[in-house]
mmCIF file of C-alpha atoms and ligand atoms in Angstrom:
data_model
loop_
_atom_site.group_PDB
_atom_site.id
_atom_site.type_symbol
_atom_site.label_atom_id
_atom_site.label_comp_id
_atom_site.label_asym_id
_atom_site.label_seq_id
_atom_site.Cartn_x
_atom_site.Cartn_y
_atom_site.Cartn_z
ATOM 1 C CA UNK S 29 -10.551 37.164 4.129
ATOM 2 C CA UNK S 30 -12.828 39.883 2.772
ATOM 3 C CA UNK S 31 -15.579 38.470 0.573
ATOM 4 C CA UNK S 32 -16.394 40.809 -2.293
ATOM 5 C CA UNK S 33 -19.805 41.087 -3.975
ATOM 6 C CA UNK S 34 -19.693 40.967 -7.755
ATOM 7 C CA UNK S 35 -22.506 42.198 -10.004
ATOM 8 C CA UNK S 36 -23.571 39.955 -12.847
ATOM 9 C CA UNK S 37 -22.242 42.427 -15.432
ATOM 10 C CA UNK S 38 -18.740 42.310 -13.878
ATOM 11 C CA UNK S 39 -18.056 38.600 -14.416
ATOM 12 C CA UNK S 40 -14.535 39.268 -15.705
ATOM 13 C CA UNK S 41 -13.617 40.156 -12.128
ATOM 14 C CA UNK S 42 -15.001 36.817 -10.888
ATOM 15 C CA UNK S 43 -13.172 34.941 -13.658
ATOM 16 C CA UNK S 44 -9.923 36.651 -12.779
ATOM 17 C CA UNK S 45 -10.245 35.518 -9.136
ATOM 18 C CA UNK S 46 -10.993 31.959 -10.299
ATOM 19 C CA UNK S 47 -7.960 31.981 -12.608
ATOM 20 C CA UNK S 48 -5.822 33.006 -9.635
ATOM 21 C CA UNK S 49 -7.018 29.933 -7.722
ATOM 22 C CA UNK S 50 -9.583 31.712 -5.553
ATOM 23 C CA UNK S 51 -13.056 30.448 -4.710
ATOM 24 C CA UNK S 52 -16.110 32.313 -6.010
ATOM 25 C CA UNK S 53 -19.783 31.470 -5.616
ATOM 26 C CA UNK S 54 -22.207 31.882 -8.520
ATOM 27 C CA UNK S 55 -25.852 31.120 -9.314
ATOM 28 C CA UNK S 56 -26.937 28.081 -11.327
ATOM 29 C CA UNK S 57 -30.485 27.013 -12.180
ATOM 30 C CA UNK S 58 -30.451 24.483 -9.294
ATOM 31 C CA UNK S 59 -28.767 26.153 -6.297
ATOM 32 C CA UNK S 60 -25.762 28.502 -5.835
ATOM 33 C CA UNK S 61 -22.453 26.771 -6.553
ATOM 34 C CA UNK S 62 -19.096 27.289 -4.820
ATOM 35 C CA UNK S 63 -16.732 27.425 -7.774
ATOM 36 C CA UNK S 64 -13.036 26.725 -8.170
ATOM 37 C CA UNK S 65 -10.803 25.869 -11.135
ATOM 38 C CA UNK S 66 -11.205 22.076 -11.246
ATOM 39 C CA UNK S 67 -7.677 21.647 -12.613
ATOM 40 C CA UNK S 68 -6.059 23.536 -9.727
ATOM 41 C CA UNK S 69 -5.422 21.383 -6.644
ATOM 42 C CA UNK S 70 -4.900 24.316 -4.268
ATOM 43 C CA UNK S 71 -8.088 26.010 -5.427
ATOM 44 C CA UNK S 72 -10.165 22.841 -5.033
ATOM 45 C CA UNK S 73 -8.837 22.289 -1.519
ATOM 46 C CA UNK S 74 -10.111 25.771 -0.606
ATOM 47 C CA UNK S 75 -13.629 24.651 -1.563
ATOM 48 C CA UNK S 76 -13.521 21.720 0.848
ATOM 49 C CA UNK S 77 -12.108 23.990 3.539
ATOM 50 C CA UNK S 78 -14.661 26.803 3.147
ATOM 51 C CA UNK S 79 -17.584 24.358 3.239
ATOM 52 C CA UNK S 80 -16.004 22.104 5.833
ATOM 53 C CA UNK S 81 -16.799 19.288 3.410
ATOM 54 C CA UNK S 82 -15.535 15.770 4.148
ATOM 55 C CA UNK S 83 -12.600 14.985 1.856
ATOM 56 C CA UNK S 84 -14.176 11.760 0.557
ATOM 57 C CA UNK S 85 -17.230 13.503 -0.945
ATOM 58 C CA UNK S 86 -16.338 14.400 -4.567
ATOM 59 C CA UNK S 87 -17.332 17.571 -6.419
ATOM 60 C CA UNK S 88 -19.242 17.931 -9.671
ATOM 61 C CA UNK S 89 -17.369 19.726 -12.455
ATOM 62 C CA UNK S 90 -19.329 22.305 -14.436
ATOM 63 C CA UNK S 91 -18.682 22.836 -18.135
ATOM 64 C CA UNK S 92 -19.948 25.326 -20.713
ATOM 65 C CA UNK S 93 -20.373 22.863 -23.597
ATOM 66 C CA UNK S 94 -20.658 19.174 -24.434
ATOM 67 C CA UNK S 95 -17.255 19.346 -26.141
ATOM 68 C CA UNK S 96 -15.641 20.632 -22.976
ATOM 69 C CA UNK S 97 -17.135 17.666 -21.085
ATOM 70 C CA UNK S 98 -15.565 15.190 -23.540
ATOM 71 C CA UNK S 99 -12.082 16.316 -22.524
ATOM 72 C CA UNK S 100 -12.567 14.913 -19.010
ATOM 73 C CA UNK S 101 -14.226 11.558 -19.793
ATOM 74 C CA UNK S 102 -12.281 8.491 -20.968
ATOM 75 C CA UNK S 103 -15.211 7.624 -23.160
ATOM 76 C CA UNK S 104 -18.688 8.975 -23.642
ATOM 77 C CA UNK S 105 -21.058 6.029 -24.019
ATOM 78 C CA UNK S 106 -24.101 6.335 -26.268
ATOM 79 C CA UNK S 107 -26.449 6.661 -23.299
ATOM 80 C CA UNK S 108 -24.406 9.621 -22.054
ATOM 81 C CA UNK S 109 -24.585 11.222 -25.517
ATOM 82 C CA UNK S 110 -28.371 10.862 -25.400
ATOM 83 C CA UNK S 111 -28.617 12.309 -21.888
ATOM 84 C CA UNK S 112 -26.451 15.303 -22.813
ATOM 85 C CA UNK S 113 -28.471 15.920 -25.972
ATOM 86 C CA UNK S 114 -31.757 15.680 -24.080
ATOM 87 C CA UNK S 115 -31.005 17.507 -20.825
ATOM 88 C CA UNK S 116 -27.966 19.754 -21.228
ATOM 89 C CA UNK S 117 -27.742 22.499 -20.358
ATOM 90 C CA UNK S 118 -29.770 21.437 -17.329
ATOM 91 C CA UNK S 119 -29.974 19.790 -13.910
ATOM 92 C CA UNK S 120 -28.583 16.351 -14.798
ATOM 93 C CA UNK S 121 -25.045 15.352 -13.748
ATOM 94 C CA UNK S 122 -23.504 12.299 -15.370
ATOM 95 C CA UNK S 123 -20.789 10.213 -13.738
ATOM 96 C CA UNK S 124 -18.228 8.829 -16.229
ATOM 97 C CA UNK S 125 -14.735 7.311 -16.103
ATOM 98 C CA UNK S 126 -12.413 10.273 -15.768
ATOM 99 C CA UNK S 127 -9.420 11.456 -17.765
ATOM 100 C CA UNK S 128 -7.477 14.671 -18.243
ATOM 101 C CA UNK S 129 -5.805 17.173 -15.953
ATOM 102 C CA UNK S 130 -8.301 17.318 -13.101
ATOM 103 C CA UNK S 131 -7.128 17.997 -9.560
ATOM 104 C CA UNK S 132 -7.154 14.684 -7.677
ATOM 105 C CA UNK S 133 -9.259 16.060 -4.821
ATOM 106 C CA UNK S 134 -12.120 17.026 -7.169
ATOM 107 C CA UNK S 135 -13.023 13.370 -7.512
ATOM 108 C CA UNK S 136 -11.944 12.433 -3.977
ATOM 109 C CA UNK S 137 -9.553 9.915 -5.447
ATOM 110 C CA UNK S 138 -12.252 8.051 -7.453
ATOM 111 C CA UNK S 139 -11.605 6.977 -11.053
ATOM 112 C CA UNK S 140 -14.895 8.584 -12.088
ATOM 113 C CA UNK S 141 -15.996 12.206 -12.425
ATOM 114 C CA UNK S 142 -19.407 13.883 -12.153
ATOM 115 C CA UNK S 143 -19.973 16.414 -14.964
ATOM 116 C CA UNK S 144 -22.794 18.783 -15.821
ATOM 117 C CA UNK S 145 -23.544 21.800 -17.973
ATOM 118 C CA UNK S 146 -25.694 24.219 -15.958
ATOM 119 C CA UNK S 147 -28.612 26.045 -17.540
ATOM 120 C CA UNK S 148 -27.863 29.530 -16.280
ATOM 121 C CA UNK S 149 -26.404 32.401 -18.320
ATOM 122 C CA UNK S 150 -24.174 33.648 -15.483
ATOM 123 C CA UNK S 151 -22.740 30.184 -14.748
ATOM 124 C CA UNK S 152 -22.088 29.464 -18.437
ATOM 125 C CA UNK S 153 -20.471 32.850 -19.067
ATOM 126 C CA UNK S 154 -18.273 32.497 -15.985
ATOM 127 C CA UNK S 155 -17.037 29.047 -17.058
ATOM 128 C CA UNK S 156 -16.294 30.387 -20.562
ATOM 129 C CA UNK S 157 -14.436 33.428 -19.239
ATOM 130 C CA UNK S 158 -12.377 31.288 -16.859
ATOM 131 C CA UNK S 159 -11.573 28.835 -19.640
ATOM 132 C CA UNK S 160 -11.564 25.905 -17.203
ATOM 133 C CA UNK S 161 -14.182 23.512 -15.854
ATOM 134 C CA UNK S 162 -15.386 24.733 -12.469
ATOM 135 C CA UNK S 163 -15.681 22.327 -9.564
ATOM 136 C CA UNK S 164 -18.774 23.565 -7.785
ATOM 137 C CA UNK S 165 -20.634 21.935 -4.919
ATOM 138 C CA UNK S 166 -23.590 23.697 -3.356
ATOM 139 C CA UNK S 167 -22.379 26.917 -1.691
ATOM 140 C CA UNK S 168 -23.503 26.125 1.860
ATOM 141 C CA UNK S 169 -21.675 24.995 4.971
ATOM 142 C CA UNK S 170 -21.592 21.221 4.837
ATOM 143 C CA UNK S 171 -24.735 19.756 6.429
ATOM 144 C CA UNK S 172 -26.850 22.912 6.062
ATOM 145 C CA UNK S 173 -29.683 23.448 3.547
ATOM 146 C CA UNK S 174 -28.366 24.359 0.096
ATOM 147 C CA UNK S 175 -28.429 28.068 -0.854
ATOM 148 C CA UNK S 176 -31.062 29.360 -3.256
ATOM 149 C CA UNK S 177 -29.992 33.015 -2.934
ATOM 150 C CA UNK S 178 -26.758 34.984 -2.558
ATOM 151 C CA UNK S 179 -27.877 35.983 0.941
ATOM 152 C CA UNK S 180 -27.919 32.311 1.976
ATOM 153 C CA UNK S 181 -24.363 31.952 0.684
ATOM 154 C CA UNK S 182 -23.213 35.015 2.607
ATOM 155 C CA UNK S 183 -24.870 33.693 5.771
ATOM 156 C CA UNK S 184 -22.758 30.518 5.623
ATOM 157 C CA UNK S 185 -19.548 31.583 3.900
ATOM 158 C CA UNK S 186 -18.955 35.330 4.309
ATOM 159 C CA UNK S 187 -15.268 35.884 5.112
ATOM 160 C CA UNK S 188 -14.304 32.394 3.954
ATOM 161 C CA UNK S 189 -14.404 32.889 0.173
ATOM 162 C CA UNK S 190 -13.081 35.483 -2.262
ATOM 163 C CA UNK S 191 -16.312 36.476 -3.989
ATOM 164 C CA UNK S 192 -20.067 36.138 -4.379
ATOM 165 C CA UNK S 193 -21.685 36.729 -7.769
ATOM 166 C CA UNK S 194 -25.180 38.095 -7.112
ATOM 167 C CA UNK S 195 -27.744 36.555 -9.442
ATOM 168 C CA UNK S 196 -31.136 36.536 -7.740
ATOM 169 C CA UNK S 197 -33.024 33.448 -6.616
ATOM 170 C CA UNK S 198 -32.405 30.111 -8.291
ATOM 171 C CA UNK S 199 -35.130 28.477 -10.407
ATOM 172 C CA UNK S 200 -35.247 24.741 -9.678
ATOM 173 C CA UNK S 201 -34.275 25.125 -6.021
ATOM 174 C CA UNK S 202 -32.979 21.535 -5.596
ATOM 175 C CA UNK S 203 -29.675 20.129 -6.825
ATOM 176 C CA UNK S 204 -29.080 18.203 -10.033
ATOM 177 C CA UNK S 205 -29.917 14.562 -10.554
ATOM 178 C CA UNK S 206 -26.724 12.470 -10.369
ATOM 179 C CA UNK S 207 -26.814 9.676 -12.962
ATOM 180 C CA UNK S 208 -24.004 7.121 -12.926
ATOM 181 C CA UNK S 209 -23.168 5.978 -16.466
ATOM 182 C CA UNK S 210 -19.638 4.775 -15.686
ATOM 183 C CA UNK S 211 -21.016 1.289 -16.391
ATOM 184 C CA UNK S 212 -23.534 2.013 -19.153
ATOM 185 C CA UNK S 213 -25.092 -1.438 -18.814
ATOM 186 C CA UNK S 214 -26.248 -0.400 -15.311
ATOM 187 C CA UNK S 215 -27.417 3.232 -15.414
ATOM 188 C CA UNK S 216 -28.038 4.256 -11.811
ATOM 189 C CA UNK S 217 -29.531 7.369 -10.246
ATOM 190 C CA UNK S 218 -27.319 8.144 -7.254
ATOM 191 C CA UNK S 219 -29.267 11.239 -6.260
ATOM 192 C CA UNK S 220 -32.713 12.309 -7.463
ATOM 193 C CA UNK S 221 -32.856 15.927 -8.652
ATOM 194 C CA UNK S 222 -34.117 18.422 -11.180
ATOM 195 C CA UNK S 223 -34.541 15.816 -13.950
ATOM 196 C CA UNK S 224 -36.849 12.953 -12.945
ATOM 197 C CA UNK S 225 -36.346 9.204 -13.313
ATOM 198 C CA UNK S 226 -39.353 9.134 -15.670
ATOM 199 C CA UNK S 227 -37.754 11.752 -17.934
ATOM 200 C CA UNK S 228 -34.432 9.883 -17.975
ATOM 201 C CA UNK S 229 -36.053 6.529 -18.719
ATOM 202 C CA UNK S 230 -37.923 8.047 -21.647
ATOM 203 C CA UNK S 231 -34.496 8.747 -23.199
ATOM 204 C CA UNK S 232 -32.274 5.754 -22.260
ATOM 205 C CA UNK S 233 -34.650 3.094 -20.946
ATOM 206 C CA UNK S 234 -34.692 1.533 -17.454
ATOM 207 C CA UNK S 235 -32.443 2.988 -14.751
ATOM 208 C CA UNK S 236 -31.806 1.748 -11.237
ATOM 209 C CA UNK S 237 -32.413 3.993 -8.297
ATOM 210 C CA UNK S 238 -30.012 4.056 -5.416
ATOM 211 C CA UNK S 239 -31.040 6.446 -2.674
ATOM 212 C CA UNK S 240 -29.694 5.029 0.523
ATOM 213 C CA UNK S 241 -26.709 3.221 1.848
ATOM 214 C CA UNK S 242 -27.941 -0.212 2.867
ATOM 215 C CA UNK S 243 -25.505 -1.350 5.528
ATOM 216 C CA UNK S 244 -22.870 0.633 7.354
ATOM 217 C CA UNK S 245 -20.165 -1.578 5.935
ATOM 218 C CA UNK S 246 -21.344 -0.987 2.359
ATOM 219 C CA UNK S 247 -19.358 1.612 0.435
ATOM 220 C CA UNK S 248 -21.754 4.311 -0.784
ATOM 221 C CA UNK S 249 -21.605 4.883 -4.563
ATOM 222 C CA UNK S 250 -22.332 8.597 -4.193
ATOM 223 C CA UNK S 251 -20.117 9.349 -1.242
ATOM 224 C CA UNK S 252 -22.402 12.226 -0.253
ATOM 225 C CA UNK S 253 -25.132 9.801 0.754
ATOM 226 C CA UNK S 254 -23.690 8.940 4.116
ATOM 227 C CA UNK S 255 -23.561 12.424 5.603
ATOM 228 C CA UNK S 256 -26.101 14.558 7.469
ATOM 229 C CA UNK S 257 -27.688 16.895 5.019
ATOM 230 C CA UNK S 258 -29.896 19.950 4.682
ATOM 231 C CA UNK S 259 -30.419 20.228 8.436
ATOM 232 C CA UNK S 260 -31.533 23.565 9.869
ATOM 233 C CA UNK S 261 -30.948 24.325 13.562
ATOM 234 C CA UNK S 262 -34.454 23.168 14.527
ATOM 235 C CA UNK S 263 -35.495 19.508 14.293
ATOM 236 C CA UNK S 264 -37.708 18.766 11.284
ATOM 237 C CA UNK S 265 -40.645 16.333 11.314
ATOM 238 C CA UNK S 266 -42.673 15.282 8.307
ATOM 239 C CA UNK S 267 -46.425 15.271 8.907
ATOM 240 C CA UNK S 268 -47.613 12.285 6.922
ATOM 241 C CA UNK S 269 -51.232 11.443 6.089
ATOM 242 C CA UNK S 270 -50.992 8.087 7.786
ATOM 243 C CA UNK S 271 -49.522 9.562 10.967
ATOM 244 C CA UNK S 272 -50.829 11.968 13.590
ATOM 245 C CA UNK S 273 -52.185 14.559 11.177
ATOM 246 C CA UNK S 274 -51.540 18.289 11.450
ATOM 247 C CA UNK S 275 -53.971 19.111 14.270
ATOM 248 C CA UNK S 276 -52.665 16.461 16.639
ATOM 249 C CA UNK S 277 -49.005 17.010 15.710
ATOM 250 C CA UNK S 278 -49.278 20.745 16.450
ATOM 251 C CA UNK S 279 -51.148 20.129 19.711
ATOM 252 C CA UNK S 280 -48.588 17.647 20.996
ATOM 253 C CA UNK S 281 -45.626 19.858 20.093
ATOM 254 C CA UNK S 282 -47.216 22.926 21.681
ATOM 255 C CA UNK S 283 -48.104 20.878 24.745
ATOM 256 C CA UNK S 284 -44.384 20.264 25.172
ATOM 257 C CA UNK S 285 -43.709 23.994 25.010
ATOM 258 C CA UNK S 286 -42.412 23.999 21.427
ATOM 259 C CA UNK S 287 -42.919 26.937 19.079
ATOM 260 C CA UNK S 288 -44.119 25.262 15.895
ATOM 261 C CA UNK S 289 -42.935 26.321 12.442
ATOM 262 C CA UNK S 290 -45.264 25.183 9.646
ATOM 263 C CA UNK S 291 -43.508 24.503 6.335
ATOM 264 C CA UNK S 292 -46.568 23.694 4.309
ATOM 265 C CA UNK S 293 -48.853 24.512 1.391
ATOM 266 C CA UNK S 294 -51.221 27.490 1.668
ATOM 267 C CA UNK S 295 -54.313 25.416 2.355
ATOM 268 C CA UNK S 296 -52.634 23.605 5.267
ATOM 269 C CA UNK S 297 -51.452 26.903 6.725
ATOM 270 C CA UNK S 298 -54.945 28.406 6.357
ATOM 271 C CA UNK S 299 -56.443 25.450 8.151
ATOM 272 C CA UNK S 300 -53.984 24.878 11.002
ATOM 273 C CA UNK S 301 -51.957 28.030 11.730
ATOM 274 C CA UNK S 302 -52.789 29.778 15.013
ATOM 275 C CA UNK S 303 -51.381 32.731 16.977
ATOM 276 C CA UNK S 304 -48.520 30.604 18.250
ATOM 277 C CA UNK S 305 -47.368 28.998 15.014
ATOM 278 C CA UNK S 306 -44.963 30.535 12.495
ATOM 279 C CA UNK S 307 -45.560 29.721 8.820
ATOM 280 C CA UNK S 308 -43.579 29.510 5.607
ATOM 281 C CA UNK S 309 -45.597 28.711 2.476
ATOM 282 C CA UNK S 310 -44.516 26.111 -0.053
ATOM 283 C CA UNK S 311 -47.053 27.607 -2.475
ATOM 284 C CA UNK S 312 -50.462 26.539 -3.747
ATOM 285 C CA UNK S 313 -51.844 23.178 -2.718
ATOM 286 C CA UNK S 314 -49.678 20.378 -4.107
ATOM 287 C CA UNK S 315 -47.612 22.588 -6.472
ATOM 288 C CA UNK S 316 -44.450 20.498 -6.338
ATOM 289 C CA UNK S 317 -42.442 22.839 -8.577
ATOM 290 C CA UNK S 318 -43.012 25.695 -6.172
ATOM 291 C CA UNK S 319 -42.425 23.443 -3.136
ATOM 292 C CA UNK S 320 -39.047 22.434 -4.591
ATOM 293 C CA UNK S 321 -38.083 26.059 -5.227
ATOM 294 C CA UNK S 322 -38.985 27.034 -1.671
ATOM 295 C CA UNK S 323 -37.909 24.036 0.433
ATOM 296 C CA UNK S 324 -34.359 25.143 1.281
ATOM 297 C CA UNK S 325 -35.408 28.781 1.696
ATOM 298 C CA UNK S 326 -38.128 27.638 4.081
ATOM 299 C CA UNK S 327 -35.806 25.455 6.134
ATOM 300 C CA UNK S 328 -33.455 28.422 6.501
ATOM 301 C CA UNK S 329 -36.266 30.903 7.211
ATOM 302 C CA UNK S 330 -37.110 29.397 10.590
ATOM 303 C CA UNK S 331 -33.566 29.935 11.892
ATOM 304 C CA UNK S 332 -34.292 33.648 12.233
ATOM 305 C CA UNK S 333 -37.613 33.074 14.029
ATOM 306 C CA UNK S 334 -38.697 31.854 17.451
ATOM 307 C CA UNK S 335 -39.614 28.428 16.044
ATOM 308 C CA UNK S 336 -38.123 25.493 17.954
ATOM 309 C CA UNK S 337 -39.473 22.702 15.727
ATOM 310 C CA UNK S 338 -40.447 22.510 12.046
ATOM 311 C CA UNK S 339 -43.438 20.483 10.884
ATOM 312 C CA UNK S 340 -43.115 19.939 7.139
ATOM 313 C CA UNK S 341 -45.527 18.818 4.429
ATOM 314 C CA UNK S 342 -44.679 15.871 2.156
ATOM 315 C CA UNK S 343 -45.562 15.635 -1.566
ATOM 316 C CA UNK S 344 -46.261 12.749 -3.897
ATOM 317 C CA UNK S 345 -43.114 10.887 -4.977
ATOM 318 C CA UNK S 346 -43.446 11.531 -8.695
ATOM 319 C CA UNK S 347 -41.391 13.709 -11.047
ATOM 320 C CA UNK S 348 -39.405 16.261 -9.044
ATOM 321 C CA UNK S 349 -41.471 15.163 -6.006
ATOM 322 C CA UNK S 350 -38.940 12.342 -5.612
ATOM 323 C CA UNK S 351 -36.111 14.869 -5.219
ATOM 324 C CA UNK S 352 -38.175 17.061 -2.871
ATOM 325 C CA UNK S 353 -38.903 14.075 -0.613
ATOM 326 C CA UNK S 354 -35.262 12.944 -0.725
ATOM 327 C CA UNK S 355 -34.077 16.348 0.569
ATOM 328 C CA UNK S 356 -36.887 16.719 3.094
ATOM 329 C CA UNK S 357 -36.312 13.233 4.503
ATOM 330 C CA UNK S 358 -32.617 13.950 4.926
ATOM 331 C CA UNK S 359 -33.294 17.264 6.662
ATOM 332 C CA UNK S 360 -35.692 15.410 8.979
ATOM 333 C CA UNK S 361 -33.413 12.375 9.428
ATOM 334 C CA UNK S 362 -36.445 10.454 8.075
ATOM 335 C CA UNK S 363 -38.682 11.397 10.995
ATOM 336 C CA UNK S 364 -42.328 10.966 9.988
ATOM 337 C CA UNK S 365 -45.075 11.681 12.507
HETATM 338 P P1 AMP P 17 -23.095 18.784 -4.227
HETATM 339 O O1 AMP P 17 -21.838 19.179 -4.878
HETATM 340 O O2 AMP P 17 -23.210 19.302 -2.844
HETATM 341 O O3 AMP P 17 -24.288 19.059 -5.082
HETATM 342 O O4 AMP P 17 -23.000 17.206 -4.126
HETATM 343 C C1 AMP P 17 -22.550 16.474 -5.270
HETATM 344 C C2 AMP P 17 -23.069 15.077 -5.202
HETATM 345 O O5 AMP P 17 -22.586 14.349 -6.340
HETATM 346 C C3 AMP P 17 -22.609 14.343 -3.971
HETATM 347 O O6 AMP P 17 -23.652 13.528 -3.486
HETATM 348 C C4 AMP P 17 -21.444 13.514 -4.509
HETATM 349 O O7 AMP P 17 -21.206 12.385 -3.710
HETATM 350 C C5 AMP P 17 -21.917 13.174 -5.907
HETATM 351 N N1 AMP P 17 -20.779 12.907 -6.821
HETATM 352 C C6 AMP P 17 -19.912 13.791 -7.358
HETATM 353 N N2 AMP P 17 -18.970 13.178 -8.099
HETATM 354 C C7 AMP P 17 -19.227 11.854 -8.053
HETATM 355 C C8 AMP P 17 -18.600 10.694 -8.587
HETATM 356 N N3 AMP P 17 -17.516 10.758 -9.338
HETATM 357 N N4 AMP P 17 -19.155 9.491 -8.307
HETATM 358 C C9 AMP P 17 -20.261 9.419 -7.534
HETATM 359 N N5 AMP P 17 -20.891 10.474 -6.991
HETATM 360 C C10 AMP P 17 -20.392 11.687 -7.231
HETATM 361 MG MG1 MG P 18 -24.462 19.982 -1.428
#
């Protein structure tokens, strides 16, 4: 299939493809999404196919207004009303009991649905023009780092999808927070993201945090939790303060003949880069907003270099730092050195 590039002022063309049941990728404030009409079974199946996404990992539906969201939830509990009022449009997905004419594969057969209203003019306009909620997972091949630019999307999906709407680099750089409110007495963060636990608790009070599947036999609440994620070609290792430290970690890797990629803040790169290392900056020392924006881009960057291993810098687990560490740990299969 030929993948066509669509300028942001030609969204009617993208909407017309979506209405015909085709798959089109578009920018959101988090990462690029791979969109399909969420009410069209055939269209939604194409999303799973293009991404090679496991069929039991449900998709988030994207709406252009709070009213549109109501049509797909059996009920909207008060806590959900408060979350929508506080964070929509924005990077917070809520999981509610589903209703309405959604394709069964969108929710992977669950009786709940993840819904969010993205904070991006192109995404909102495209949903409005299509007149349907858009099922839209991150527009990467399953298992790869999520795309923060149209070029990343093309790298993974060119020839497999009908269109790519070009909209520059994304702002947040990490995916939305997934907040399960299907049982409002037990609000649970299934995935940390662009809106922090602290921010959510300021609005609805205490929430539980569920990041990892405990035992193999346990059924994961966010089905996505059990799969390999965000992994570039090279192995990733997180250089923690309590571990080897940068100097030693680089020495050992180079001693084994590795070409080291440094995914780190400027000051770390200034201190430890040498003629043999390859660097990608996360930004100024400790700037977690910038680190979040650049993480996926950085992980992808090394694929086109000689690097054979990536040494990555952790951040403090506060605010969006929690989401950054969640993604980095998954890309590194939790390898700290
Ligand atoms: P992605 O679309 O790649 O950003 O991933 C969406 C994430 O939301 C995955 O981790 C899904 O498992 C999770 N998700 C989507 N819908 C639901 C749902 N109804 N219940 C629980 N988790 C969901
Ligand atoms: Mg994804």
